[in-house]
mmCIF file of C-alpha atoms in Angstrom:
data_model
loop_
_atom_site.group_PDB
_atom_site.id
_atom_site.type_symbol
_atom_site.label_atom_id
_atom_site.label_comp_id
_atom_site.label_asym_id
_atom_site.label_seq_id
_atom_site.Cartn_x
_atom_site.Cartn_y
_atom_site.Cartn_z
ATOM 1 C CA UNK A 306 11.432 -8.583 25.133
ATOM 2 C CA UNK A 307 12.680 -10.620 22.095
ATOM 3 C CA UNK A 308 13.721 -7.267 20.745
ATOM 4 C CA UNK A 309 16.307 -6.497 23.500
ATOM 5 C CA UNK A 310 17.886 -9.770 23.200
ATOM 6 C CA UNK A 311 18.266 -8.974 19.445
ATOM 7 C CA UNK A 312 19.438 -5.779 20.382
ATOM 8 C CA UNK A 313 22.007 -7.367 22.438
ATOM 9 C CA UNK A 314 23.010 -9.792 19.392
ATOM 10 C CA UNK A 315 23.761 -6.905 17.322
ATOM 11 C CA UNK A 316 24.439 -3.528 19.204
ATOM 12 C CA UNK A 317 28.187 -4.400 19.804
ATOM 13 C CA UNK A 318 29.364 -6.831 17.421
ATOM 14 C CA UNK A 319 30.203 -6.501 13.695
ATOM 15 C CA UNK A 320 26.949 -7.603 11.863
ATOM 16 C CA UNK A 321 27.253 -9.286 8.631
ATOM 17 C CA UNK A 322 25.806 -6.922 6.154
ATOM 18 C CA UNK A 323 26.235 -6.555 2.605
ATOM 19 C CA UNK A 324 28.320 -3.346 2.122
ATOM 20 C CA UNK A 325 27.657 -0.675 4.400
ATOM 21 C CA UNK A 326 24.292 -0.349 4.404
ATOM 22 C CA UNK A 327 22.244 -1.792 7.663
ATOM 23 C CA UNK A 328 19.257 -3.680 6.915
ATOM 24 C CA UNK A 329 16.076 -2.173 7.726
ATOM 25 C CA UNK A 330 14.807 -4.628 9.943
ATOM 26 C CA UNK A 331 17.941 -4.710 12.088
ATOM 27 C CA UNK A 332 17.764 -0.817 12.043
ATOM 28 C CA UNK A 333 14.035 -1.020 13.426
ATOM 29 C CA UNK A 334 14.941 -3.539 16.269
ATOM 30 C CA UNK A 335 18.052 -1.467 17.225
ATOM 31 C CA UNK A 336 15.837 1.454 17.725
ATOM 32 C CA UNK A 337 13.309 -0.185 19.845
ATOM 33 C CA UNK A 338 16.019 -1.865 21.720
ATOM 34 C CA UNK A 339 17.572 1.793 22.363
ATOM 35 C CA UNK A 340 13.941 2.819 23.721
ATOM 36 C CA UNK A 341 13.370 -0.048 25.888
ATOM 37 C CA UNK A 342 16.996 0.142 27.582
ATOM 38 C CA UNK A 343 16.627 4.154 28.013
ATOM 39 C CA UNK A 344 16.220 4.453 31.889
ATOM 40 C CA UNK A 345 17.311 8.153 32.845
ATOM 41 C CA UNK A 346 14.895 9.994 30.528
ATOM 42 C CA UNK A 347 17.660 11.408 28.270
ATOM 43 C CA UNK A 348 17.955 10.240 24.586
ATOM 44 C CA UNK A 349 20.674 7.866 24.240
ATOM 45 C CA UNK A 350 22.254 5.111 26.166
ATOM 46 C CA UNK A 351 24.911 5.290 29.068
ATOM 47 C CA UNK A 352 26.964 2.514 30.099
ATOM 48 C CA UNK A 353 24.993 1.942 33.369
ATOM 49 C CA UNK A 354 21.643 1.666 31.195
ATOM 50 C CA UNK A 355 23.210 -0.884 28.966
ATOM 51 C CA UNK A 356 24.341 -2.792 32.100
ATOM 52 C CA UNK A 357 20.812 -2.552 33.659
ATOM 53 C CA UNK A 358 19.618 -3.884 30.673
ATOM 54 C CA UNK A 359 21.753 -6.659 30.768
ATOM 55 C CA UNK A 360 20.455 -7.572 34.100
ATOM 56 C CA UNK A 361 16.907 -7.000 33.607
ATOM 57 C CA UNK A 362 17.088 -9.551 30.284
ATOM 58 C CA UNK A 363 19.512 -11.950 31.698
ATOM 59 C CA UNK A 364 17.411 -14.801 31.566
ATOM 60 C CA UNK A 365 16.742 -13.971 27.788
ATOM 61 C CA UNK A 366 20.380 -13.342 26.856
ATOM 62 C CA UNK A 367 21.587 -16.542 28.490
ATOM 63 C CA UNK A 368 18.796 -18.459 26.882
ATOM 64 C CA UNK A 369 19.828 -17.107 23.486
ATOM 65 C CA UNK A 370 23.659 -17.213 23.851
ATOM 66 C CA UNK A 371 23.631 -13.657 23.305
ATOM 67 C CA UNK A 372 26.987 -12.204 23.562
ATOM 68 C CA UNK A 373 27.238 -9.452 26.116
ATOM 69 C CA UNK A 374 28.726 -6.298 25.000
ATOM 70 C CA UNK A 375 32.079 -4.934 26.695
ATOM 71 C CA UNK A 376 32.613 -1.745 27.790
ATOM 72 C CA UNK A 377 35.048 -1.155 25.373
ATOM 73 C CA UNK A 378 32.712 -1.834 22.885
ATOM 74 C CA UNK A 379 30.357 0.730 24.208
ATOM 75 C CA UNK A 380 33.373 3.428 24.572
ATOM 76 C CA UNK A 381 34.263 2.678 20.662
ATOM 77 C CA UNK A 382 30.690 3.415 19.439
ATOM 78 C CA UNK A 383 30.149 6.355 21.324
ATOM 79 C CA UNK A 384 31.900 8.310 18.822
ATOM 80 C CA UNK A 385 31.933 11.727 20.512
ATOM 81 C CA UNK A 386 33.036 10.344 23.791
ATOM 82 C CA UNK A 387 30.471 12.040 26.065
ATOM 83 C CA UNK A 388 29.607 8.555 27.810
ATOM 84 C CA UNK A 389 26.091 8.592 25.964
ATOM 85 C CA UNK A 390 25.599 6.171 23.006
ATOM 86 C CA UNK A 391 23.402 7.693 20.527
ATOM 87 C CA UNK A 392 21.715 5.498 17.638
ATOM 88 C CA UNK A 393 23.274 7.582 15.049
ATOM 89 C CA UNK A 394 26.564 7.004 16.624
ATOM 90 C CA UNK A 395 25.753 3.427 16.581
ATOM 91 C CA UNK A 396 24.880 3.295 12.989
ATOM 92 C CA UNK A 397 27.763 5.052 12.173
ATOM 93 C CA UNK A 398 29.935 2.843 14.223
ATOM 94 C CA UNK A 399 28.590 -0.286 12.596
ATOM 95 C CA UNK A 400 29.151 1.066 9.105
ATOM 96 C CA UNK A 401 32.707 2.223 9.862
ATOM 97 C CA UNK A 402 33.522 -1.293 11.159
ATOM 98 C CA UNK A 403 32.024 -2.943 8.220
ATOM 99 C CA UNK A 404 34.083 -0.664 5.868
ATOM 100 C CA UNK A 405 37.202 -1.412 8.132
ATOM 101 C CA UNK A 406 36.565 -5.224 7.771
ATOM 102 C CA UNK A 407 36.033 -5.015 3.956
ATOM 103 C CA UNK A 408 39.285 -2.982 3.512
ATOM 104 C CA UNK A 409 41.359 -5.083 5.969
ATOM 105 C CA UNK A 410 39.969 -8.463 3.844
ATOM 106 C CA UNK A 411 41.327 -6.904 0.694
ATOM 107 C CA UNK A 412 44.768 -5.848 1.808
ATOM 108 C CA UNK A 413 45.192 -9.050 3.893
#
């Protein structure tokens, strides 16, 4: 269950990773969370599955003060806009967001 709590801490927020590489431990945690929150037998997470996971693990999320991902975050991370967030999409989204942050910091 702790993995799911960590999942919500990272999946939809921009994590403070160096460069655009996602740390291996975070990758492992995210992969496990994707598996644990998967409910419909289809690879990837739908927004309904994310919401269900939030309800299922609400106590743990609250205990750890983990921010709840918004539907806007989900939509942004669903790069092909098919309504299903794949792990590869999540990785690309995190890497792109990190790159965007670095570019903004340099130009700002």
